[in-house]
Amino acid sequence: MEILAFGVQADEKPLIERAFGDHEDVRCLDVFLNEDTAPIAAGYEIVSTSVNADLGAAVLEILAAGGTRMVAQRSTGFNNVDLDTAERLGMTVARVSYYSPHSVAEFAWALAMAVNRRIVRASIRTRDFDFRLDGLMGRDLHGRTAGVLGTGKIGEAFARIAHGFGMRLLGWDVAENPACAELGMRYVPKDELLARSDLITLHVPLMAETRHLIDAAALKAMRDDAILINSSRGGLVDTAALVGELRAGRFAGVGLDVYEAEAGLFFLDKSLEAVEDDTLARLVTFPNVLVTSHQAYYTEDAVGQIVDTTVRNVLDYREGRRSENVLVPRS
């Protein structure tokens, strides 16, 4: 029986086809799952989706009506899935609980270094044969303080890199990570972390409790010359409030690999269209801001692990097994 995979990137397609090849037939589509594209899945018992798929109630109803019984999401996050509706419809929903934390942690560091040392601006200048150094001055991160919001596997990987840079470590999480404590990380309240950190990085899941974790008050609590990095979920940051602070001339740098209204934008070519999102359009004009399109996870290692886990999730469903990756049914 053929599986339908939505939102497959060109680099990802051969990995998916090879991984499924010995077990299942798979049809890969580059379009993303939403209300308009959901009818394509009619007749497919299993669909696989990407992180920006719309798996709200309306889409799930269309999938179920077309015979879909299992959704295998190729991501760790599942805030885009209406789990209550999926359970009511008797569907199985699985995700990828784990993949290389180094992919995201290393990319977060790439963003931090790029905005700190003005790498993008310098590269653009030299392409125009402008070799001045005006406006390119950064700061040593050695001896400064890194604040890590969320100290799970990715936060720990980031902290290890920061420790290698010789930075002091502050952490905030619902539970302390002993491995981070061994690096010298001191856990403090969020407001203290924001006020004392030179570099702040976000590595928490997006839930109702964490939406706009970095809101207007949190942004005002940060140092004027702080660096803010978000490679987790766009909804963690109140982007409108961030734009307001940037307009006031605050922050040494901001690196965003995610954006709270990225659905329908990221992973697509919008270069020939008028930009309707005024907040994003304003955000990318700031010289101290670097926005990338949700690519932190996008390494051969991480994507390979994501695909392999997705295959296992499908095989588990076929054979009636249950793993920690299953979100629905819940028991």
mmCIF file of C-alpha atoms in Angstrom:
data_model
loop_
_atom_site.group_PDB
_atom_site.id
_atom_site.type_symbol
_atom_site.label_atom_id
_atom_site.label_comp_id
_atom_site.label_asym_id
_atom_site.label_seq_id
_atom_site.Cartn_x
_atom_site.Cartn_y
_atom_site.Cartn_z
ATOM 1 C CA MET A 1 0.000 0.000 0.000
ATOM 2 C CA GLU A 2 1.393 3.422 -0.981
ATOM 3 C CA ILE A 3 2.104 6.161 1.562
ATOM 4 C CA LEU A 4 1.612 9.835 0.666
ATOM 5 C CA ALA A 5 4.269 12.249 1.969
ATOM 6 C CA PHE A 6 3.468 15.969 1.951
ATOM 7 C CA GLY A 7 5.943 18.859 2.068
ATOM 8 C CA VAL A 8 8.979 16.903 0.920
ATOM 9 C CA GLN A 9 12.056 19.026 0.171
ATOM 10 C CA ALA A 10 14.219 18.175 -2.840
ATOM 11 C CA ASP A 11 17.160 17.149 -0.631
ATOM 12 C CA GLU A 12 14.848 15.077 1.544
ATOM 13 C CA LYS A 13 13.139 13.100 -1.222
ATOM 14 C CA PRO A 14 15.899 10.551 -1.952
ATOM 15 C CA LEU A 15 16.328 9.896 1.771
ATOM 16 C CA ILE A 16 12.607 9.173 2.150
ATOM 17 C CA GLU A 17 12.411 6.987 -0.948
ATOM 18 C CA ARG A 18 15.491 5.005 0.084
ATOM 19 C CA ALA A 19 14.342 4.559 3.698
ATOM 20 C CA PHE A 20 10.857 3.391 2.728
ATOM 21 C CA GLY A 21 12.083 1.386 -0.260
ATOM 22 C CA ASP A 22 12.487 -1.964 1.498
ATOM 23 C CA HIS A 23 9.174 -1.690 3.359
ATOM 24 C CA GLU A 24 6.552 0.502 1.700
ATOM 25 C CA ASP A 25 5.847 2.376 -1.525
ATOM 26 C CA VAL A 26 5.896 6.127 -1.005
ATOM 27 C CA ARG A 27 4.693 9.028 -3.144
ATOM 28 C CA CYS A 28 6.449 12.312 -2.345
ATOM 29 C CA LEU A 29 4.802 15.706 -2.916
ATOM 30 C CA ASP A 30 6.432 19.120 -2.490
ATOM 31 C CA VAL A 31 3.094 20.741 -1.601
ATOM 32 C CA PHE A 32 2.220 21.209 2.043
ATOM 33 C CA LEU A 33 -0.824 19.707 3.691
ATOM 34 C CA ASN A 34 -3.677 22.133 4.249
ATOM 35 C CA GLU A 35 -7.412 22.328 3.538
ATOM 36 C CA ASP A 36 -6.806 22.845 -0.184
ATOM 37 C CA THR A 37 -4.386 19.942 -0.607
ATOM 38 C CA ALA A 38 -5.915 17.448 1.842
ATOM 39 C CA PRO A 39 -8.259 15.919 -0.779
ATOM 40 C CA ILE A 40 -5.162 14.624 -2.608
ATOM 41 C CA ALA A 41 -4.800 12.096 0.218
ATOM 42 C CA ALA A 42 -8.085 10.366 -0.565
ATOM 43 C CA GLY A 43 -7.467 6.636 -0.675
ATOM 44 C CA TYR A 44 -4.202 6.776 1.280
ATOM 45 C CA GLU A 45 -4.378 5.037 4.642
ATOM 46 C CA ILE A 46 -1.117 6.656 5.792
ATOM 47 C CA VAL A 47 0.117 10.190 5.163
ATOM 48 C CA SER A 48 3.391 11.711 6.304
ATOM 49 C CA THR A 49 3.582 15.436 7.015
ATOM 50 C CA SER A 50 6.167 18.123 7.668
ATOM 51 C CA VAL A 51 6.417 20.600 10.518
ATOM 52 C CA ASN A 52 4.432 23.322 8.717
ATOM 53 C CA ALA A 53 1.493 21.104 7.782
ATOM 54 C CA ASP A 54 -1.979 22.212 8.841
ATOM 55 C CA LEU A 55 -3.396 19.353 10.866
ATOM 56 C CA GLY A 56 -6.261 21.268 12.375
ATOM 57 C CA ALA A 57 -9.761 19.882 12.781
ATOM 58 C CA ALA A 58 -10.932 20.732 9.248
ATOM 59 C CA VAL A 59 -7.940 19.049 7.587
ATOM 60 C CA LEU A 60 -8.183 15.973 9.788
ATOM 61 C CA GLU A 61 -11.877 15.633 8.915
ATOM 62 C CA ILE A 62 -11.021 15.679 5.199
ATOM 63 C CA LEU A 63 -8.252 13.114 5.670
ATOM 64 C CA ALA A 64 -10.465 10.799 7.703
ATOM 65 C CA ALA A 65 -13.285 11.055 5.177
ATOM 66 C CA GLY A 66 -10.826 10.021 2.464
ATOM 67 C CA GLY A 67 -9.730 6.936 4.363
ATOM 68 C CA THR A 68 -6.592 8.154 6.142
ATOM 69 C CA ARG A 69 -6.069 6.380 9.440
ATOM 70 C CA MET A 70 -2.491 7.274 10.318
ATOM 71 C CA VAL A 71 -0.499 10.543 10.246
ATOM 72 C CA ALA A 72 3.276 10.217 10.570
ATOM 73 C CA GLN A 73 4.691 13.670 11.263
ATOM 74 C CA ARG A 74 8.340 14.188 10.320
ATOM 75 C CA SER A 75 9.129 16.518 13.206
ATOM 76 C CA THR A 76 9.412 16.671 16.964
ATOM 77 C CA GLY A 77 6.937 19.515 17.394
ATOM 78 C CA PHE A 78 3.231 18.770 17.153
ATOM 79 C CA ASN A 79 1.605 22.092 18.042
ATOM 80 C CA ASN A 80 0.118 22.062 14.512
ATOM 81 C CA VAL A 81 -1.941 18.927 15.246
ATOM 82 C CA ASP A 82 -5.440 18.951 16.753
ATOM 83 C CA LEU A 83 -4.926 15.840 18.862
ATOM 84 C CA ASP A 84 -8.454 15.863 20.291
ATOM 85 C CA THR A 85 -9.988 15.763 16.826
ATOM 86 C CA ALA A 86 -7.567 13.057 15.687
ATOM 87 C CA GLU A 87 -8.527 10.915 18.675
ATOM 88 C CA ARG A 88 -12.231 11.473 18.072
ATOM 89 C CA LEU A 89 -11.776 10.350 14.473
ATOM 90 C CA GLY A 90 -9.941 7.218 15.568
ATOM 91 C CA MET A 91 -6.717 8.214 13.854
ATOM 92 C CA THR A 92 -3.178 7.323 14.892
ATOM 93 C CA VAL A 93 -0.731 10.244 15.051
ATOM 94 C CA ALA A 94 2.994 9.748 15.567
ATOM 95 C CA ARG A 95 5.923 12.125 15.616
ATOM 96 C CA VAL A 96 9.720 11.952 15.829
ATOM 97 C CA SER A 97 10.552 12.238 19.514
ATOM 98 C CA TYR A 98 14.278 12.552 18.984
ATOM 99 C CA TYR A 99 16.860 13.448 16.346
ATOM 100 C CA SER A 100 20.363 14.902 16.465
ATOM 101 C CA PRO A 101 20.299 17.798 18.950
ATOM 102 C CA HIS A 102 23.628 18.952 17.532
ATOM 103 C CA SER A 103 22.006 20.014 14.259
ATOM 104 C CA VAL A 104 19.881 22.678 15.953
ATOM 105 C CA ALA A 105 22.427 23.646 18.614
ATOM 106 C CA GLU A 106 25.186 24.147 16.056
ATOM 107 C CA PHE A 107 22.907 26.208 13.825
ATOM 108 C CA ALA A 108 21.856 28.355 16.782
ATOM 109 C CA TRP A 109 25.529 29.036 17.333
ATOM 110 C CA ALA A 110 25.989 29.830 13.659
ATOM 111 C CA LEU A 111 23.246 32.455 13.977
ATOM 112 C CA ALA A 112 24.811 33.852 17.139
ATOM 113 C CA MET A 113 28.233 34.172 15.562
ATOM 114 C CA ALA A 114 26.819 35.593 12.327
ATOM 115 C CA VAL A 115 24.916 38.416 14.026
ATOM 116 C CA ASN A 116 27.682 39.091 16.557
ATOM 117 C CA ARG A 117 30.412 39.398 13.912
ATOM 118 C CA ARG A 118 28.164 40.899 11.192
ATOM 119 C CA ILE A 119 29.067 38.102 8.781
ATOM 120 C CA VAL A 120 26.193 38.619 6.330
ATOM 121 C CA ARG A 121 26.758 42.360 6.042
ATOM 122 C CA ALA A 122 30.510 41.821 5.582
ATOM 123 C CA SER A 123 29.903 39.229 2.853
ATOM 124 C CA ILE A 124 27.534 41.514 0.951
ATOM 125 C CA ARG A 125 30.049 44.363 1.167
ATOM 126 C CA THR A 126 32.972 42.364 -0.125
ATOM 127 C CA ARG A 127 30.925 41.104 -3.090
ATOM 128 C CA ASP A 128 30.636 44.796 -4.001
ATOM 129 C CA PHE A 129 34.376 45.231 -3.374
ATOM 130 C CA ASP A 130 33.680 47.387 -0.311
ATOM 131 C CA PHE A 131 36.320 46.317 2.193
ATOM 132 C CA ARG A 132 35.655 48.855 4.966
ATOM 133 C CA LEU A 133 35.256 47.654 8.544
ATOM 134 C CA ASP A 134 32.859 50.413 9.624
ATOM 135 C CA GLY A 135 29.871 48.918 11.466
ATOM 136 C CA LEU A 136 31.316 45.398 11.592
ATOM 137 C CA MET A 137 32.675 45.401 15.142
ATOM 138 C CA GLY A 138 31.514 42.484 17.278
ATOM 139 C CA ARG A 139 32.395 41.268 20.763
ATOM 140 C CA ASP A 140 34.358 38.388 22.248
ATOM 141 C CA LEU A 141 31.911 35.885 23.702
ATOM 142 C CA HIS A 142 34.617 34.360 25.892
ATOM 143 C CA GLY A 143 33.991 35.417 29.483
ATOM 144 C CA ARG A 144 30.467 36.610 28.810
ATOM 145 C CA THR A 145 27.198 34.977 29.928
ATOM 146 C CA ALA A 146 24.988 32.650 27.895
ATOM 147 C CA GLY A 147 21.402 32.212 29.058
ATOM 148 C CA VAL A 148 19.774 28.972 27.926
ATOM 149 C CA LEU A 149 15.982 28.839 28.142
ATOM 150 C CA GLY A 150 15.205 25.124 27.928
ATOM 151 C CA THR A 151 18.002 22.748 28.880
ATOM 152 C CA GLY A 152 16.909 19.491 27.294
ATOM 153 C CA LYS A 153 19.023 17.694 24.716
ATOM 154 C CA ILE A 154 19.348 20.686 22.374
ATOM 155 C CA GLY A 155 19.854 23.177 25.191
ATOM 156 C CA GLU A 156 22.516 20.917 26.663
ATOM 157 C CA ALA A 157 24.299 20.679 23.286
ATOM 158 C CA PHE A 158 24.231 24.476 23.017
ATOM 159 C CA ALA A 159 25.548 24.809 26.580
ATOM 160 C CA ARG A 160 28.456 22.491 25.812
ATOM 161 C CA ILE A 161 29.477 24.710 22.901
ATOM 162 C CA ALA A 162 29.123 27.822 25.078
ATOM 163 C CA HIS A 163 31.267 26.153 27.734
ATOM 164 C CA GLY A 164 33.889 25.519 25.064
ATOM 165 C CA PHE A 165 33.844 29.222 24.252
ATOM 166 C CA GLY A 166 34.601 29.942 27.903
ATOM 167 C CA MET A 167 31.215 31.487 28.691
ATOM 168 C CA ARG A 168 29.401 31.576 32.012
ATOM 169 C CA LEU A 169 26.152 29.602 31.894
ATOM 170 C CA LEU A 170 22.708 30.464 33.228
ATOM 171 C CA GLY A 171 19.771 28.106 32.732
ATOM 172 C CA TRP A 172 16.000 28.114 33.095
ATOM 173 C CA ASP A 173 13.737 25.101 32.845
ATOM 174 C CA VAL A 174 11.021 23.253 34.725
ATOM 175 C CA ALA A 175 13.628 20.648 35.687
ATOM 176 C CA GLU A 176 17.388 20.946 35.975
ATOM 177 C CA ASN A 177 19.646 18.936 33.678
ATOM 178 C CA PRO A 178 22.491 17.393 35.731
ATOM 179 C CA ALA A 179 24.748 17.390 32.655
ATOM 180 C CA CYS A 180 24.334 21.156 32.358
ATOM 181 C CA ALA A 181 24.992 21.607 36.073
ATOM 182 C CA GLU A 182 28.259 19.703 35.632
ATOM 183 C CA LEU A 183 29.286 22.310 33.060
ATOM 184 C CA GLY A 184 28.843 24.990 35.721
ATOM 185 C CA MET A 185 25.386 26.138 34.675
ATOM 186 C CA ARG A 186 23.472 27.944 37.394
ATOM 187 C CA TYR A 187 19.685 27.731 37.239
ATOM 188 C CA VAL A 188 17.951 31.041 37.939
ATOM 189 C CA PRO A 189 14.465 32.572 37.470
ATOM 190 C CA LYS A 190 13.683 33.665 33.922
ATOM 191 C CA ASP A 191 13.788 37.390 34.693
ATOM 192 C CA GLU A 192 17.249 37.073 36.225
ATOM 193 C CA LEU A 193 18.511 35.098 33.240
ATOM 194 C CA LEU A 194 17.190 37.723 30.826
ATOM 195 C CA ALA A 195 18.700 40.601 32.790
ATOM 196 C CA ARG A 196 22.150 39.046 33.183
ATOM 197 C CA SER A 197 22.764 37.263 29.886
ATOM 198 C CA ASP A 198 24.745 38.623 26.954
ATOM 199 C CA LEU A 199 23.498 35.811 24.712
ATOM 200 C CA ILE A 200 20.019 34.325 25.111
ATOM 201 C CA THR A 201 18.921 31.208 23.239
ATOM 202 C CA LEU A 202 15.518 29.486 23.210
ATOM 203 C CA HIS A 203 15.169 25.689 23.274
ATOM 204 C CA VAL A 204 11.714 25.015 24.706
ATOM 205 C CA PRO A 205 8.672 23.444 23.024
ATOM 206 C CA LEU A 206 5.753 25.614 21.950
ATOM 207 C CA MET A 207 2.753 25.051 24.201
ATOM 208 C CA ALA A 208 0.048 27.266 25.610
ATOM 209 C CA GLU A 209 2.296 27.946 28.606
ATOM 210 C CA THR A 210 5.292 28.972 26.477
ATOM 211 C CA ARG A 211 3.599 30.988 23.732
ATOM 212 C CA HIS A 212 5.190 34.434 23.755
ATOM 213 C CA LEU A 213 7.619 33.333 26.446
ATOM 214 C CA ILE A 214 9.621 36.285 25.178
ATOM 215 C CA ASP A 215 6.943 38.944 25.321
ATOM 216 C CA ALA A 216 7.173 42.732 25.631
ATOM 217 C CA ALA A 217 8.067 42.548 29.333
ATOM 218 C CA ALA A 218 10.726 39.897 28.739
ATOM 219 C CA LEU A 219 12.277 41.925 25.936
ATOM 220 C CA LYS A 220 12.441 45.004 28.139
ATOM 221 C CA ALA A 221 14.157 42.939 30.846
ATOM 222 C CA MET A 222 16.991 42.072 28.471
ATOM 223 C CA ARG A 223 20.166 44.088 28.129
ATOM 224 C CA ASP A 224 20.217 46.691 25.376
ATOM 225 C CA ASP A 225 23.259 44.983 23.848
ATOM 226 C CA ALA A 226 22.045 41.386 24.250
ATOM 227 C CA ILE A 227 21.934 38.836 21.445
ATOM 228 C CA LEU A 228 18.687 36.852 21.088
ATOM 229 C CA ILE A 229 18.577 33.549 19.194
ATOM 230 C CA ASN A 230 15.457 31.491 18.462
ATOM 231 C CA SER A 231 15.880 28.187 16.625
ATOM 232 C CA SER A 232 12.983 26.444 18.391
ATOM 233 C CA ARG A 233 9.466 27.660 17.544
ATOM 234 C CA GLY A 234 8.404 31.048 16.230
ATOM 235 C CA GLY A 235 5.519 31.416 18.665
ATOM 236 C CA LEU A 236 7.928 31.657 21.585
ATOM 237 C CA VAL A 237 8.637 35.279 20.631
ATOM 238 C CA ASP A 238 6.133 38.114 20.367
ATOM 239 C CA THR A 239 7.427 39.371 17.030
ATOM 240 C CA ALA A 240 5.480 42.627 17.037
ATOM 241 C CA ALA A 241 6.949 43.497 20.430
ATOM 242 C CA LEU A 242 10.414 42.535 19.169
ATOM 243 C CA VAL A 243 10.070 44.876 16.193
ATOM 244 C CA GLY A 244 9.145 47.653 18.600
ATOM 245 C CA GLU A 245 12.307 47.132 20.635
ATOM 246 C CA LEU A 246 14.451 46.922 17.496
ATOM 247 C CA ARG A 247 12.999 50.217 16.258
ATOM 248 C CA ALA A 248 14.153 51.728 19.537
ATOM 249 C CA GLY A 249 17.709 50.665 18.664
ATOM 250 C CA ARG A 250 18.005 47.816 21.131
ATOM 251 C CA PHE A 251 19.953 44.535 20.937
ATOM 252 C CA ALA A 252 23.345 43.784 19.449
ATOM 253 C CA GLY A 253 21.843 41.091 17.293
ATOM 254 C CA VAL A 254 18.812 38.882 16.753
ATOM 255 C CA GLY A 255 18.960 35.542 14.942
ATOM 256 C CA LEU A 256 15.650 33.874 14.077
ATOM 257 C CA ASP A 257 15.353 30.549 12.298
ATOM 258 C CA VAL A 258 11.629 30.450 13.057
ATOM 259 C CA TYR A 259 8.794 32.953 12.845
ATOM 260 C CA GLU A 260 5.386 32.768 14.474
ATOM 261 C CA ALA A 261 3.523 33.354 11.188
ATOM 262 C CA GLU A 262 5.849 31.227 9.039
ATOM 263 C CA ALA A 263 3.161 28.820 7.808
ATOM 264 C CA GLY A 264 2.502 29.530 4.151
ATOM 265 C CA LEU A 265 5.828 31.362 3.824
ATOM 266 C CA PHE A 266 8.750 29.246 4.938
ATOM 267 C CA PHE A 267 9.924 26.461 2.603
ATOM 268 C CA LEU A 268 8.311 28.306 -0.332
ATOM 269 C CA ASP A 269 9.625 30.697 -2.991
ATOM 270 C CA LYS A 270 7.884 34.036 -2.457
ATOM 271 C CA SER A 271 10.553 36.126 -4.182
ATOM 272 C CA LEU A 272 8.294 37.249 -7.026
ATOM 273 C CA GLU A 273 5.300 38.091 -4.837
ATOM 274 C CA ALA A 274 4.369 41.143 -2.819
ATOM 275 C CA VAL A 275 5.073 40.620 0.880
ATOM 276 C CA GLU A 276 1.771 40.832 2.739
ATOM 277 C CA ASP A 277 3.237 40.234 6.198
ATOM 278 C CA ASP A 278 4.164 43.738 7.352
ATOM 279 C CA THR A 279 5.800 42.482 10.550
ATOM 280 C CA LEU A 280 8.155 40.123 8.733
ATOM 281 C CA ALA A 281 8.860 42.721 6.048
ATOM 282 C CA ARG A 282 9.902 45.199 8.734
ATOM 283 C CA LEU A 283 11.850 42.596 10.691
ATOM 284 C CA VAL A 284 14.201 41.684 7.847
ATOM 285 C CA THR A 285 15.132 45.335 7.231
ATOM 286 C CA PHE A 286 17.007 45.719 10.517
ATOM 287 C CA PRO A 287 20.775 45.485 9.997
ATOM 288 C CA ASN A 288 21.255 43.583 13.263
ATOM 289 C CA VAL A 289 18.645 40.902 12.448
ATOM 290 C CA LEU A 290 19.215 37.645 10.566
ATOM 291 C CA VAL A 291 16.191 35.540 9.573
ATOM 292 C CA THR A 292 16.537 32.048 8.105
ATOM 293 C CA SER A 293 13.760 29.711 7.008
ATOM 294 C CA HIS A 294 13.475 26.991 9.664
ATOM 295 C CA GLN A 295 16.604 25.147 8.567
ATOM 296 C CA ALA A 296 18.332 24.479 11.894
ATOM 297 C CA TYR A 297 17.374 20.787 11.806
ATOM 298 C CA TYR A 298 18.362 20.417 8.139
ATOM 299 C CA THR A 299 21.486 18.259 8.181
ATOM 300 C CA GLU A 300 22.024 14.879 6.557
ATOM 301 C CA ASP A 301 22.375 13.362 10.022
ATOM 302 C CA ALA A 302 19.217 14.836 11.521
ATOM 303 C CA VAL A 303 16.993 14.397 8.460
ATOM 304 C CA GLY A 304 18.231 10.831 8.103
ATOM 305 C CA GLN A 305 17.251 10.111 11.702
ATOM 306 C CA ILE A 306 13.863 11.792 11.194
ATOM 307 C CA VAL A 307 13.125 9.695 8.118
ATOM 308 C CA ASP A 308 14.284 6.446 9.737
ATOM 309 C CA THR A 309 12.084 7.109 12.765
ATOM 310 C CA THR A 310 9.128 7.910 10.502
ATOM 311 C CA VAL A 311 9.582 4.558 8.778
ATOM 312 C CA ARG A 312 9.636 2.795 12.156
ATOM 313 C CA ASN A 313 6.477 4.655 13.189
ATOM 314 C CA VAL A 314 4.703 3.452 10.046
ATOM 315 C CA LEU A 315 5.870 -0.132 10.567
ATOM 316 C CA ASP A 316 4.769 -0.003 14.206
ATOM 317 C CA TYR A 317 1.324 1.137 13.079
ATOM 318 C CA ARG A 318 1.134 -1.650 10.496
ATOM 319 C CA GLU A 319 2.094 -4.299 13.048
ATOM 320 C CA GLY A 320 0.067 -2.958 15.973
ATOM 321 C CA ARG A 321 3.019 -1.860 18.084
ATOM 322 C CA ARG A 322 3.143 1.298 20.194
ATOM 323 C CA SER A 323 6.172 3.460 20.983
ATOM 324 C CA GLU A 324 6.922 6.720 22.757
ATOM 325 C CA ASN A 325 6.427 8.480 19.403
ATOM 326 C CA VAL A 326 2.668 7.863 19.337
ATOM 327 C CA LEU A 327 0.623 10.929 20.305
ATOM 328 C CA VAL A 328 -2.800 9.459 19.497
ATOM 329 C CA PRO A 329 -4.306 7.205 20.721
ATOM 330 C CA ARG A 330 -3.159 8.411 24.114
ATOM 331 C CA SER A 331 -3.465 5.133 25.987
#
